[in-house]
Short mmCIF file of C-alpha atoms and ligand atoms in Angstrom, two decimals:
data_model
loop_
_atom_site.label_atom_id
_atom_site.label_comp_id
_atom_site.label_asym_id
_atom_site.label_seq_id
_atom_site.Cartn_x
_atom_site.Cartn_y
_atom_site.Cartn_z
CA MET A 1 -48.31 -59.45 -52.56
CA THR A 2 -47.44 -57.88 -49.18
CA THR A 3 -47.81 -54.16 -48.41
CA GLU A 4 -43.99 -53.94 -48.33
CA HIS A 5 -43.70 -55.36 -51.85
CA VAL A 6 -46.27 -52.93 -53.20
CA ALA A 7 -44.63 -50.02 -51.32
CA ALA A 8 -41.23 -50.91 -52.77
CA ARG A 9 -42.61 -50.44 -56.29
CA ILE A 10 -44.24 -47.08 -55.60
CA ASN A 11 -41.84 -44.15 -55.82
CA ALA A 12 -42.49 -41.71 -52.96
CA TRP A 13 -40.97 -38.82 -54.92
CA GLU A 14 -43.39 -39.38 -57.81
CA VAL A 15 -46.24 -39.45 -55.28
CA ALA A 16 -45.03 -36.18 -53.70
CA GLN A 17 -44.72 -34.45 -57.06
CA ARG A 18 -48.17 -35.66 -58.13
CA GLN A 19 -49.71 -34.33 -54.92
CA PHE A 20 -47.98 -30.99 -55.54
CA ASP A 21 -49.15 -30.89 -59.19
CA LEU A 22 -52.77 -31.38 -58.12
CA ALA A 23 -52.52 -28.37 -55.78
CA ALA A 24 -50.56 -26.26 -58.30
CA ASP A 25 -53.25 -26.91 -60.94
CA ARG A 26 -56.04 -25.89 -58.60
CA LEU A 27 -54.17 -22.79 -57.46
CA GLY A 28 -53.33 -21.84 -61.04
CA LEU A 29 -49.73 -21.45 -59.85
CA ASP A 30 -47.41 -19.37 -62.02
CA ALA A 31 -45.39 -21.64 -64.36
CA GLY A 32 -42.00 -20.46 -63.07
CA MET A 33 -43.02 -20.88 -59.44
CA ARG A 34 -44.24 -24.38 -60.24
CA LEU A 35 -40.86 -25.34 -61.69
CA VAL A 36 -39.07 -23.99 -58.61
CA LEU A 37 -41.30 -25.71 -56.04
CA ARG A 38 -41.43 -29.00 -57.94
CA GLU A 39 -37.72 -29.74 -57.29
CA PRO A 40 -35.55 -29.67 -54.15
CA ARG A 41 -33.22 -26.72 -53.75
CA ARG A 42 -30.25 -28.84 -52.62
CA GLU A 43 -29.48 -32.58 -52.59
CA LEU A 44 -26.35 -33.86 -50.90
CA THR A 45 -25.20 -37.49 -51.27
CA VAL A 46 -22.37 -38.72 -49.04
CA HIS A 47 -20.42 -41.99 -48.89
CA PHE A 48 -18.61 -42.28 -45.60
CA PRO A 49 -16.44 -44.85 -43.80
CA VAL A 50 -17.12 -46.31 -40.36
CA HIS A 51 -14.87 -48.52 -38.18
CA MET A 52 -16.72 -51.77 -37.50
CA ASP A 53 -16.21 -53.81 -34.31
CA ASP A 54 -14.47 -56.64 -36.22
CA GLY A 55 -11.71 -54.25 -37.33
CA SER A 56 -13.01 -53.77 -40.87
CA VAL A 57 -14.10 -50.50 -42.49
CA ALA A 58 -17.60 -50.26 -43.96
CA VAL A 59 -18.76 -47.49 -46.30
CA PHE A 60 -22.33 -46.23 -45.97
CA ALA A 61 -24.37 -43.92 -48.20
CA GLY A 62 -26.49 -41.11 -46.80
CA TYR A 63 -28.40 -38.03 -47.93
CA ARG A 64 -29.47 -34.58 -46.78
CA VAL A 65 -32.00 -32.77 -48.95
CA GLN A 66 -33.30 -29.22 -48.55
CA HIS A 67 -36.49 -28.81 -50.52
CA ASN A 68 -37.34 -25.16 -49.89
CA LEU A 69 -35.96 -22.39 -47.68
CA GLY A 70 -38.43 -19.65 -48.56
CA ARG A 71 -40.07 -19.42 -45.11
CA GLY A 72 -37.03 -20.19 -42.95
CA PRO A 73 -34.22 -22.68 -42.31
CA ALA A 74 -34.67 -26.29 -43.40
CA LYS A 75 -36.24 -28.62 -40.84
CA GLY A 76 -36.73 -32.36 -40.99
CA GLY A 77 -35.72 -35.67 -39.50
CA ILE A 78 -32.98 -38.16 -40.28
CA ARG A 79 -34.01 -41.74 -41.04
CA TYR A 80 -31.88 -44.87 -40.67
CA HIS A 81 -33.36 -47.67 -42.76
CA GLN A 82 -32.13 -50.25 -45.25
CA ASP A 83 -34.62 -49.00 -47.89
CA VAL A 84 -33.68 -45.30 -47.73
CA SER A 85 -33.13 -43.79 -51.20
CA LEU A 86 -32.49 -40.30 -52.54
CA ASP A 87 -36.02 -40.24 -53.99
CA GLU A 88 -37.54 -41.13 -50.62
CA VAL A 89 -35.55 -38.39 -48.87
CA LYS A 90 -36.58 -35.86 -51.56
CA ALA A 91 -40.24 -36.74 -51.00
CA LEU A 92 -39.91 -36.48 -47.24
CA ALA A 93 -38.15 -33.10 -47.60
CA MET A 94 -40.90 -31.73 -49.84
CA TRP A 95 -43.57 -32.93 -47.39
CA MET A 96 -41.71 -31.06 -44.62
CA THR A 97 -41.97 -27.80 -46.59
CA TRP A 98 -45.75 -28.15 -46.81
CA LYS A 99 -46.08 -29.38 -43.23
CA CYS A 100 -44.30 -26.37 -41.74
CA ALA A 101 -46.47 -24.08 -43.87
CA VAL A 102 -49.75 -25.80 -42.87
CA VAL A 103 -49.07 -25.23 -39.18
CA GLY A 104 -47.51 -21.82 -39.83
CA ILE A 105 -44.08 -22.34 -38.27
CA PRO A 106 -41.16 -20.42 -39.81
CA TYR A 107 -39.23 -23.26 -41.43
CA GLY A 108 -38.55 -24.67 -44.85
CA GLY A 109 -38.41 -28.39 -45.56
CA GLY A 110 -35.47 -30.76 -45.27
CA LYS A 111 -34.86 -34.43 -44.61
CA GLY A 112 -31.97 -36.87 -44.29
CA GLY A 113 -31.34 -40.56 -44.33
CA VAL A 114 -28.71 -43.26 -44.19
CA ILE A 115 -29.01 -46.62 -45.96
CA VAL A 116 -28.50 -48.92 -42.98
CA ASP A 117 -30.39 -51.41 -40.86
CA PRO A 118 -29.35 -50.04 -37.45
CA LYS A 119 -30.48 -53.25 -35.73
CA GLN A 120 -27.41 -54.91 -37.29
CA LEU A 121 -25.01 -52.43 -35.62
CA SER A 122 -23.55 -52.36 -32.11
CA GLN A 123 -24.01 -49.16 -30.05
CA LYS A 124 -20.38 -48.27 -30.79
CA GLU A 125 -20.87 -48.72 -34.54
CA LEU A 126 -24.13 -46.75 -34.41
CA GLU A 127 -22.36 -43.88 -32.64
CA GLY A 128 -19.47 -43.97 -35.14
CA LEU A 129 -21.88 -43.96 -38.08
CA THR A 130 -23.90 -41.09 -36.59
CA ARG A 131 -20.87 -38.89 -35.83
CA ARG A 132 -19.28 -39.40 -39.24
CA PHE A 133 -22.56 -38.92 -41.15
CA PHE A 134 -23.26 -35.71 -39.27
CA THR A 135 -19.74 -34.48 -40.00
CA GLU A 136 -20.29 -35.14 -43.71
CA ILE A 137 -23.57 -33.18 -43.82
CA GLU A 138 -22.21 -30.28 -41.75
CA VAL A 139 -21.72 -28.34 -44.99
CA LEU A 140 -25.50 -27.92 -44.92
CA VAL A 141 -26.68 -28.11 -41.31
CA GLY A 142 -26.53 -25.53 -38.54
CA PRO A 143 -28.93 -23.83 -36.12
CA GLU A 144 -29.62 -20.99 -38.57
CA LYS A 145 -29.54 -23.16 -41.71
CA ASP A 146 -30.89 -26.66 -41.33
CA ILE A 147 -31.98 -28.37 -38.12
CA PRO A 148 -32.36 -32.19 -38.19
CA ALA A 149 -34.54 -34.27 -35.83
CA PRO A 150 -35.44 -37.93 -35.22
CA ASP A 151 -37.35 -40.06 -37.71
CA VAL A 152 -37.63 -43.82 -38.28
CA ASN A 153 -34.97 -45.69 -36.25
CA THR A 154 -33.34 -42.54 -34.85
CA ASN A 155 -33.93 -41.32 -31.30
CA SER A 156 -32.85 -38.84 -28.62
CA GLN A 157 -29.50 -40.62 -28.01
CA ILE A 158 -28.64 -40.28 -31.70
CA MET A 159 -29.63 -36.59 -31.57
CA ALA A 160 -27.31 -36.17 -28.55
CA TRP A 161 -24.37 -37.61 -30.57
CA MET A 162 -25.19 -35.30 -33.48
CA MET A 163 -25.36 -32.25 -31.22
CA ASP A 164 -22.07 -33.24 -29.57
CA THR A 165 -20.33 -33.80 -32.91
CA TYR A 166 -21.37 -30.37 -34.21
CA SER A 167 -20.45 -28.73 -30.89
CA MET A 168 -16.98 -30.34 -30.86
CA HIS A 169 -16.28 -28.88 -34.30
CA ALA A 170 -17.64 -25.47 -33.28
CA GLY A 171 -15.67 -25.49 -30.02
CA TYR A 172 -18.71 -24.64 -27.92
CA THR A 173 -22.10 -26.21 -27.18
CA VAL A 174 -24.72 -25.63 -29.88
CA PRO A 175 -27.99 -27.16 -28.63
CA GLY A 176 -30.08 -25.58 -31.43
CA VAL A 177 -28.47 -27.65 -34.22
CA VAL A 178 -30.83 -30.62 -33.76
CA THR A 179 -34.14 -31.19 -31.99
CA GLY A 180 -35.54 -34.27 -30.30
CA LYS A 181 -32.60 -34.22 -27.87
CA PRO A 182 -32.73 -35.61 -24.33
CA ILE A 183 -34.24 -33.07 -21.89
CA SER A 184 -30.91 -32.76 -20.06
CA LEU A 185 -29.24 -31.49 -23.26
CA GLY A 186 -31.79 -28.83 -24.15
CA GLY A 187 -34.56 -31.12 -25.35
CA SER A 188 -38.14 -29.95 -24.93
CA GLU A 189 -40.68 -31.33 -22.52
CA GLY A 190 -43.32 -33.14 -24.58
CA ARG A 191 -41.17 -33.62 -27.72
CA ASN A 192 -41.11 -37.41 -27.46
CA GLU A 193 -44.92 -37.58 -27.44
CA ALA A 194 -45.47 -34.57 -29.73
CA THR A 195 -46.11 -36.34 -33.05
CA ALA A 196 -48.65 -38.69 -31.48
CA ARG A 197 -50.20 -35.98 -29.30
CA GLY A 198 -50.66 -33.68 -32.30
CA CYS A 199 -52.14 -36.59 -34.26
CA VAL A 200 -54.63 -37.30 -31.48
CA TYR A 201 -55.61 -33.60 -31.25
CA THR A 202 -56.54 -33.75 -34.94
CA ILE A 203 -58.46 -37.02 -34.43
CA VAL A 204 -60.48 -35.38 -31.64
CA GLU A 205 -61.30 -32.44 -33.94
CA ALA A 206 -62.20 -34.76 -36.82
CA ALA A 207 -64.40 -36.90 -34.56
CA ARG A 208 -66.27 -33.76 -33.46
CA HIS A 209 -66.73 -32.78 -37.11
CA LEU A 210 -68.00 -36.27 -38.05
CA GLY A 211 -70.15 -36.74 -34.95
CA LEU A 212 -68.09 -39.79 -34.01
CA ASP A 213 -68.03 -40.64 -30.31
CA LEU A 214 -64.41 -41.56 -29.52
CA THR A 215 -65.39 -43.39 -26.33
CA THR A 216 -67.10 -46.06 -28.45
CA ALA A 217 -64.61 -45.90 -31.35
CA ARG A 218 -62.36 -48.81 -32.33
CA VAL A 219 -58.86 -47.94 -33.52
CA ALA A 220 -56.15 -49.80 -35.48
CA VAL A 221 -52.53 -48.60 -35.54
CA GLN A 222 -49.89 -49.69 -38.08
CA GLY A 223 -46.34 -49.16 -36.74
CA PHE A 224 -45.53 -49.30 -33.05
CA GLY A 225 -42.58 -46.94 -32.65
CA ASN A 226 -42.45 -43.35 -31.46
CA ALA A 227 -45.52 -42.17 -33.40
CA GLY A 228 -47.61 -45.37 -33.34
CA SER A 229 -47.20 -46.70 -29.82
CA ILE A 230 -47.72 -43.29 -28.21
CA ALA A 231 -50.73 -42.55 -30.47
CA ALA A 232 -52.20 -45.90 -29.37
CA ARG A 233 -51.70 -44.95 -25.71
CA LEU A 234 -53.08 -41.42 -26.07
CA ILE A 235 -56.14 -42.45 -28.10
CA SER A 236 -57.00 -45.09 -25.50
CA GLU A 237 -56.73 -42.34 -22.86
CA GLU A 238 -59.47 -40.56 -24.88
CA GLY A 239 -61.65 -43.60 -24.18
CA ALA A 240 -61.25 -45.32 -27.56
CA THR A 241 -60.62 -49.08 -27.87
CA VAL A 242 -57.43 -50.04 -29.71
CA VAL A 243 -58.27 -53.32 -31.46
CA ALA A 244 -55.12 -53.87 -33.54
CA VAL A 245 -51.47 -52.74 -33.67
CA SER A 246 -48.43 -53.85 -35.68
CA ASP A 247 -44.70 -53.41 -36.14
CA SER A 248 -42.27 -54.48 -38.88
CA THR A 249 -42.65 -58.14 -37.88
CA GLY A 250 -46.47 -58.16 -38.14
CA GLY A 251 -49.52 -57.28 -36.09
CA ILE A 252 -51.98 -58.40 -33.42
CA HIS A 253 -55.77 -58.11 -33.33
CA ASP A 254 -58.25 -58.37 -30.48
CA PRO A 255 -61.76 -57.05 -31.26
CA SER A 256 -62.45 -56.67 -27.53
CA GLY A 257 -59.50 -54.29 -27.15
CA LEU A 258 -55.78 -54.36 -26.35
CA ASP A 259 -54.23 -53.08 -23.11
CA ILE A 260 -51.66 -50.74 -24.70
CA ALA A 261 -49.42 -50.43 -21.63
CA LYS A 262 -49.15 -54.23 -21.60
CA VAL A 263 -48.47 -54.39 -25.37
CA ILE A 264 -45.67 -51.81 -24.95
CA ALA A 265 -44.16 -53.92 -22.15
CA TRP A 266 -44.55 -57.10 -24.29
CA LYS A 267 -42.77 -55.46 -27.24
CA GLN A 268 -39.95 -54.29 -24.95
CA GLU A 269 -39.46 -57.82 -23.66
CA HIS A 270 -39.95 -59.78 -26.92
CA GLY A 271 -38.92 -57.26 -29.57
CA THR A 272 -42.25 -57.70 -31.40
CA VAL A 273 -45.93 -57.16 -30.66
CA GLN A 274 -46.73 -60.59 -32.08
CA GLY A 275 -47.57 -63.42 -29.69
CA PHE A 276 -49.29 -61.01 -27.27
CA PRO A 277 -51.52 -63.18 -25.03
CA GLY A 278 -55.22 -63.17 -25.95
CA ALA A 279 -54.73 -61.53 -29.36
CA SER A 280 -54.53 -63.19 -32.77
CA ASP A 281 -51.58 -62.50 -35.04
CA VAL A 282 -52.34 -60.63 -38.28
CA SER A 283 -50.14 -59.45 -41.14
CA ASN A 284 -49.52 -55.74 -41.75
CA ALA A 285 -51.73 -55.95 -44.84
CA GLU A 286 -54.58 -57.50 -42.82
CA LEU A 287 -54.22 -54.88 -40.10
CA LEU A 288 -55.13 -52.10 -42.51
CA GLU A 289 -58.40 -53.84 -43.34
CA VAL A 290 -59.63 -54.81 -39.85
CA ASP A 291 -63.05 -53.67 -38.72
CA CYS A 292 -62.46 -50.32 -36.98
CA ASP A 293 -63.58 -46.68 -36.95
CA VAL A 294 -60.16 -44.98 -36.97
CA LEU A 295 -57.05 -46.25 -38.76
CA ILE A 296 -53.69 -44.71 -37.84
CA PRO A 297 -50.89 -45.61 -40.27
CA ALA A 298 -47.70 -44.85 -38.32
CA ALA A 299 -45.00 -46.79 -40.18
CA LEU A 300 -43.74 -46.13 -43.71
CA GLU A 301 -44.85 -44.75 -47.10
CA SER A 302 -47.25 -46.25 -49.65
CA GLN A 303 -49.14 -48.64 -47.40
CA ILE A 304 -52.64 -47.65 -48.56
CA THR A 305 -52.76 -48.01 -52.33
CA SER A 306 -55.29 -48.60 -55.12
CA ARG A 307 -54.99 -52.32 -54.25
CA ASN A 308 -56.36 -52.13 -50.71
CA ALA A 309 -58.05 -48.71 -50.35
CA ALA A 310 -61.51 -50.07 -51.19
CA ASN A 311 -61.18 -52.72 -48.46
CA ILE A 312 -60.54 -50.25 -45.67
CA LYS A 313 -63.40 -50.25 -43.18
CA ALA A 314 -62.32 -47.30 -41.07
CA ARG A 315 -64.39 -44.13 -41.29
CA MET A 316 -61.38 -41.97 -40.49
CA ILE A 317 -57.69 -42.32 -41.38
CA ALA A 318 -55.19 -40.29 -39.37
CA GLU A 319 -51.79 -40.26 -41.10
CA ALA A 320 -49.22 -40.27 -38.31
CA ALA A 321 -46.73 -41.61 -40.89
CA ASN A 322 -45.45 -39.58 -43.81
CA GLY A 323 -46.82 -40.57 -47.20
CA PRO A 324 -48.74 -43.73 -46.21
CA THR A 325 -51.45 -43.17 -48.86
CA THR A 326 -50.95 -42.91 -52.63
CA PRO A 327 -52.91 -40.40 -54.78
CA ASP A 328 -54.93 -43.23 -56.41
CA ALA A 329 -55.93 -44.50 -52.99
CA ASP A 330 -56.86 -40.95 -51.94
CA GLU A 331 -59.45 -40.83 -54.71
CA ILE A 332 -60.97 -44.17 -53.74
CA LEU A 333 -61.14 -43.22 -50.05
CA PHE A 334 -62.73 -39.83 -50.80
CA LYS A 335 -65.32 -41.48 -53.03
CA ASN A 336 -66.07 -44.00 -50.27
CA GLY A 337 -66.61 -41.21 -47.74
CA VAL A 338 -63.53 -42.00 -45.64
CA PHE A 339 -62.39 -38.85 -43.82
CA LEU A 340 -58.59 -38.66 -44.09
CA ILE A 341 -56.42 -36.34 -41.98
CA PRO A 342 -53.35 -35.89 -44.23
CA ASP A 343 -49.81 -36.40 -42.98
CA ILE A 344 -48.74 -32.78 -43.48
CA LEU A 345 -51.41 -31.80 -40.96
CA CYS A 346 -51.85 -34.94 -38.84
CA ASN A 347 -48.22 -35.55 -37.84
CA ALA A 348 -47.15 -31.88 -37.73
CA GLY A 349 -47.09 -32.01 -33.92
CA GLY A 350 -43.56 -33.42 -34.10
CA VAL A 351 -42.08 -30.54 -36.05
CA THR A 352 -44.14 -28.04 -34.05
CA VAL A 353 -42.62 -29.10 -30.75
CA SER A 354 -39.24 -29.37 -32.50
CA TYR A 355 -39.74 -25.69 -33.31
CA PHE A 356 -40.56 -25.02 -29.65
CA GLU A 357 -37.37 -26.87 -28.67
CA TRP A 358 -35.27 -24.77 -31.06
CA VAL A 359 -36.83 -21.52 -29.78
CA GLN A 360 -36.08 -22.59 -26.19
CA ASP A 361 -32.49 -23.51 -27.13
CA LEU A 362 -31.83 -20.22 -28.91
CA ASN A 363 -33.25 -18.31 -25.92
CA ARG A 364 -31.58 -20.54 -23.29
CA ASP A 365 -35.08 -21.13 -21.93
CA HIS A 366 -37.09 -24.14 -20.73
CA TRP A 367 -40.88 -24.40 -20.85
CA SER A 368 -43.07 -26.72 -18.78
CA GLU A 369 -44.89 -29.63 -20.42
CA VAL A 370 -48.21 -27.91 -19.67
CA VAL A 371 -47.09 -24.85 -21.66
CA VAL A 372 -45.72 -26.97 -24.53
CA ASN A 373 -48.90 -29.06 -24.85
CA ALA A 374 -51.17 -26.01 -24.65
CA LYS A 375 -49.23 -24.23 -27.42
CA LEU A 376 -49.20 -27.43 -29.49
CA LYS A 377 -52.94 -27.88 -29.11
CA GLU A 378 -53.64 -24.30 -30.15
CA ILE A 379 -51.57 -24.71 -33.33
CA MET A 380 -53.01 -28.13 -34.27
CA VAL A 381 -56.63 -27.14 -33.66
CA LYS A 382 -56.21 -23.94 -35.69
CA ALA A 383 -54.50 -25.76 -38.59
CA PHE A 384 -57.22 -28.42 -38.60
CA ALA A 385 -59.97 -25.77 -38.68
CA GLU A 386 -58.26 -23.82 -41.48
CA THR A 387 -57.84 -26.99 -43.54
CA LEU A 388 -61.44 -28.08 -42.97
CA ASP A 389 -62.65 -24.60 -44.05
CA VAL A 390 -60.80 -24.93 -47.37
CA ALA A 391 -62.07 -28.50 -47.86
CA ARG A 392 -65.66 -27.32 -47.42
CA ARG A 393 -65.21 -24.12 -49.45
CA ASP A 394 -63.66 -25.91 -52.44
CA ASP A 395 -65.38 -29.29 -51.98
CA VAL A 396 -62.04 -31.13 -51.94
CA ASN A 397 -60.60 -33.78 -49.66
CA MET A 398 -58.52 -32.78 -46.64
CA ARG A 399 -55.20 -33.56 -48.36
CA THR A 400 -55.92 -31.25 -51.27
CA ALA A 401 -57.17 -28.61 -48.84
CA ALA A 402 -53.96 -28.82 -46.77
CA TYR A 403 -51.87 -28.59 -49.96
CA LEU A 404 -53.83 -25.57 -51.18
CA LEU A 405 -53.11 -23.79 -47.90
CA ALA A 406 -49.46 -24.84 -47.74
CA VAL A 407 -48.41 -24.34 -51.35
CA LYS A 408 -50.03 -20.89 -51.40
CA ARG A 409 -48.21 -19.84 -48.21
CA VAL A 410 -44.86 -21.00 -49.59
CA ALA A 411 -45.48 -19.47 -53.03
CA ASP A 412 -46.50 -16.15 -51.44
CA ALA A 413 -43.29 -16.09 -49.36
CA MET A 414 -41.18 -16.84 -52.44
CA GLU A 415 -43.02 -14.21 -54.46
CA LEU A 416 -42.43 -11.56 -51.79
CA ARG A 417 -38.73 -12.38 -51.57
CA GLY A 418 -38.39 -12.21 -55.35
CA LEU A 419 -36.04 -14.09 -57.64
CA TYR A 420 -32.37 -13.52 -56.80
CA PRO A 421 -30.37 -11.97 -58.43
P1 NAD B 1 -39.91 -45.48 -35.24
O1 NAD B 1 -38.65 -45.99 -35.78
O2 NAD B 1 -39.98 -45.04 -33.83
O3 NAD B 1 -41.08 -46.56 -35.47
C1 NAD B 1 -41.39 -47.11 -36.71
C2 NAD B 1 -42.31 -48.29 -36.46
O4 NAD B 1 -42.80 -48.79 -37.70
C3 NAD B 1 -41.64 -49.46 -35.76
O5 NAD B 1 -42.53 -49.99 -34.82
C4 NAD B 1 -41.41 -50.46 -36.89
O6 NAD B 1 -41.38 -51.78 -36.42
C5 NAD B 1 -42.64 -50.19 -37.71
N1 NAD B 1 -42.51 -50.63 -39.09
C6 NAD B 1 -41.46 -50.54 -39.92
N2 NAD B 1 -41.76 -51.08 -41.11
C7 NAD B 1 -43.04 -51.49 -41.03
C8 NAD B 1 -43.93 -52.12 -41.92
N3 NAD B 1 -43.55 -52.44 -43.16
N4 NAD B 1 -45.17 -52.40 -41.47
C9 NAD B 1 -45.55 -52.07 -40.23
N5 NAD B 1 -44.76 -51.48 -39.34
C10 NAD B 1 -43.52 -51.22 -39.73
O7 NAD B 1 -40.35 -44.29 -36.23
P2 NAD B 1 -41.37 -43.11 -35.96
O8 NAD B 1 -40.58 -41.92 -35.59
O9 NAD B 1 -42.49 -43.58 -35.11
O10 NAD B 1 -41.88 -42.86 -37.45
C11 NAD B 1 -43.01 -43.55 -38.00
C12 NAD B 1 -43.62 -42.69 -39.08
O11 NAD B 1 -44.00 -41.43 -38.52
C13 NAD B 1 -42.69 -42.35 -40.25
O12 NAD B 1 -43.45 -42.24 -41.43
C14 NAD B 1 -42.16 -40.99 -39.86
O13 NAD B 1 -41.67 -40.26 -40.98
C15 NAD B 1 -43.41 -40.39 -39.27
N6 NAD B 1 -43.17 -39.24 -38.41
C16 NAD B 1 -42.39 -39.31 -37.30
C17 NAD B 1 -42.18 -38.18 -36.53
C18 NAD B 1 -41.37 -38.20 -35.27
O14 NAD B 1 -41.32 -37.16 -34.60
N7 NAD B 1 -40.77 -39.30 -34.88
C19 NAD B 1 -42.77 -36.98 -36.91
C20 NAD B 1 -43.59 -36.92 -38.03
C21 NAD B 1 -43.78 -38.07 -38.77
#
């Protein structure tokens, strides 16, 4: 069975709720608070029409979910993928709540998605779908309420269309309604690399903690999009050797190391990493089990499960993706001494620089990349240290530690605000 088949059978929302339950139990969370935090605050489902190039009208389904708004407006990306479901979006929204709390930025959690394979659409159809979807979810979004961003298969051009759509309805330009925009439209320096850069900052901290020399480390990366390809580039700039990478079509492996700049160029030309000269083709399932020191899952949910966790050879897993590891797999990895940097910490660089972008937009300001990266590093290093402290104090894995920190911060905020009315 392929990793995709296994992933399709695992419900991300059940995984997210189980992870929350583990933390709530350990925290001895008040029963009422547990009920509130266990469910999303708002779930919007929309069915919307789009003019197709052949003259027909197609109807698509999409979602925007706000999990919790206790610490600030909702924040979270919008995903375009054929396998998007309401349960997946709910899970991703809940993870955003915890992520923003782990790194201490003043946001709640949200997420959106459209059931579509965007590779099947023309640019005109993609723009039409984006503008109409954003119009439909405008009842929820806004710079003070809910600020979307890119996720799988969405990019800065799509964010530009969303910002323009909202601004046309408002009658003036509202750059703060989405982040991950092009720089010329109020995007932040460093946002495109932020998820991967934050991930690599946490890998550097984890390597120091483990006594692992990154200049001799071998790294495998699953997923070669925004998070994965840039993480591969940045980790090789740290001196590590990237031995395997993959995308949705499969992966490549070269134990002597891949030249990442050349793999990026190859993928641009051929649309896949496979067939890269000098490397052997591997499946996505095989990629996870290659001999390496650091494994970076940077694709979709539920890739590391009870079926393959025991076969993973990496000493460290850095979750650039959201939800790549199931709770059963977590237990196996912890028992086997694999050090895992959980998604809500590891990939929080993306939302952190999204927050910087929003702050710059609201203040009509623009920071240099040096300033952005320095602020990002400070936040990621601090969050890593705080999480590691809890892991050591309570003798728990890094995921549980991050959840203990995050859930407590959110519960404290909710407690202080009180129950309205
Ligand atoms: P992307 O669309 O840029 O890239 C996704 C990559 O994953 C592509 O290379 C695709 O080919 C590959 N992929 C898809 N299905 C796969 C499969 N079954 N096996 C292997 N590879 C597969 O998306 P992205 O923004 O890089 O997001 C990747 C992950 O990182 C997601 O889990 C996302 O939620 C998470 N993430 C992204 C950001 C961000 O700022 N973009 C921030 C935090 C977390």
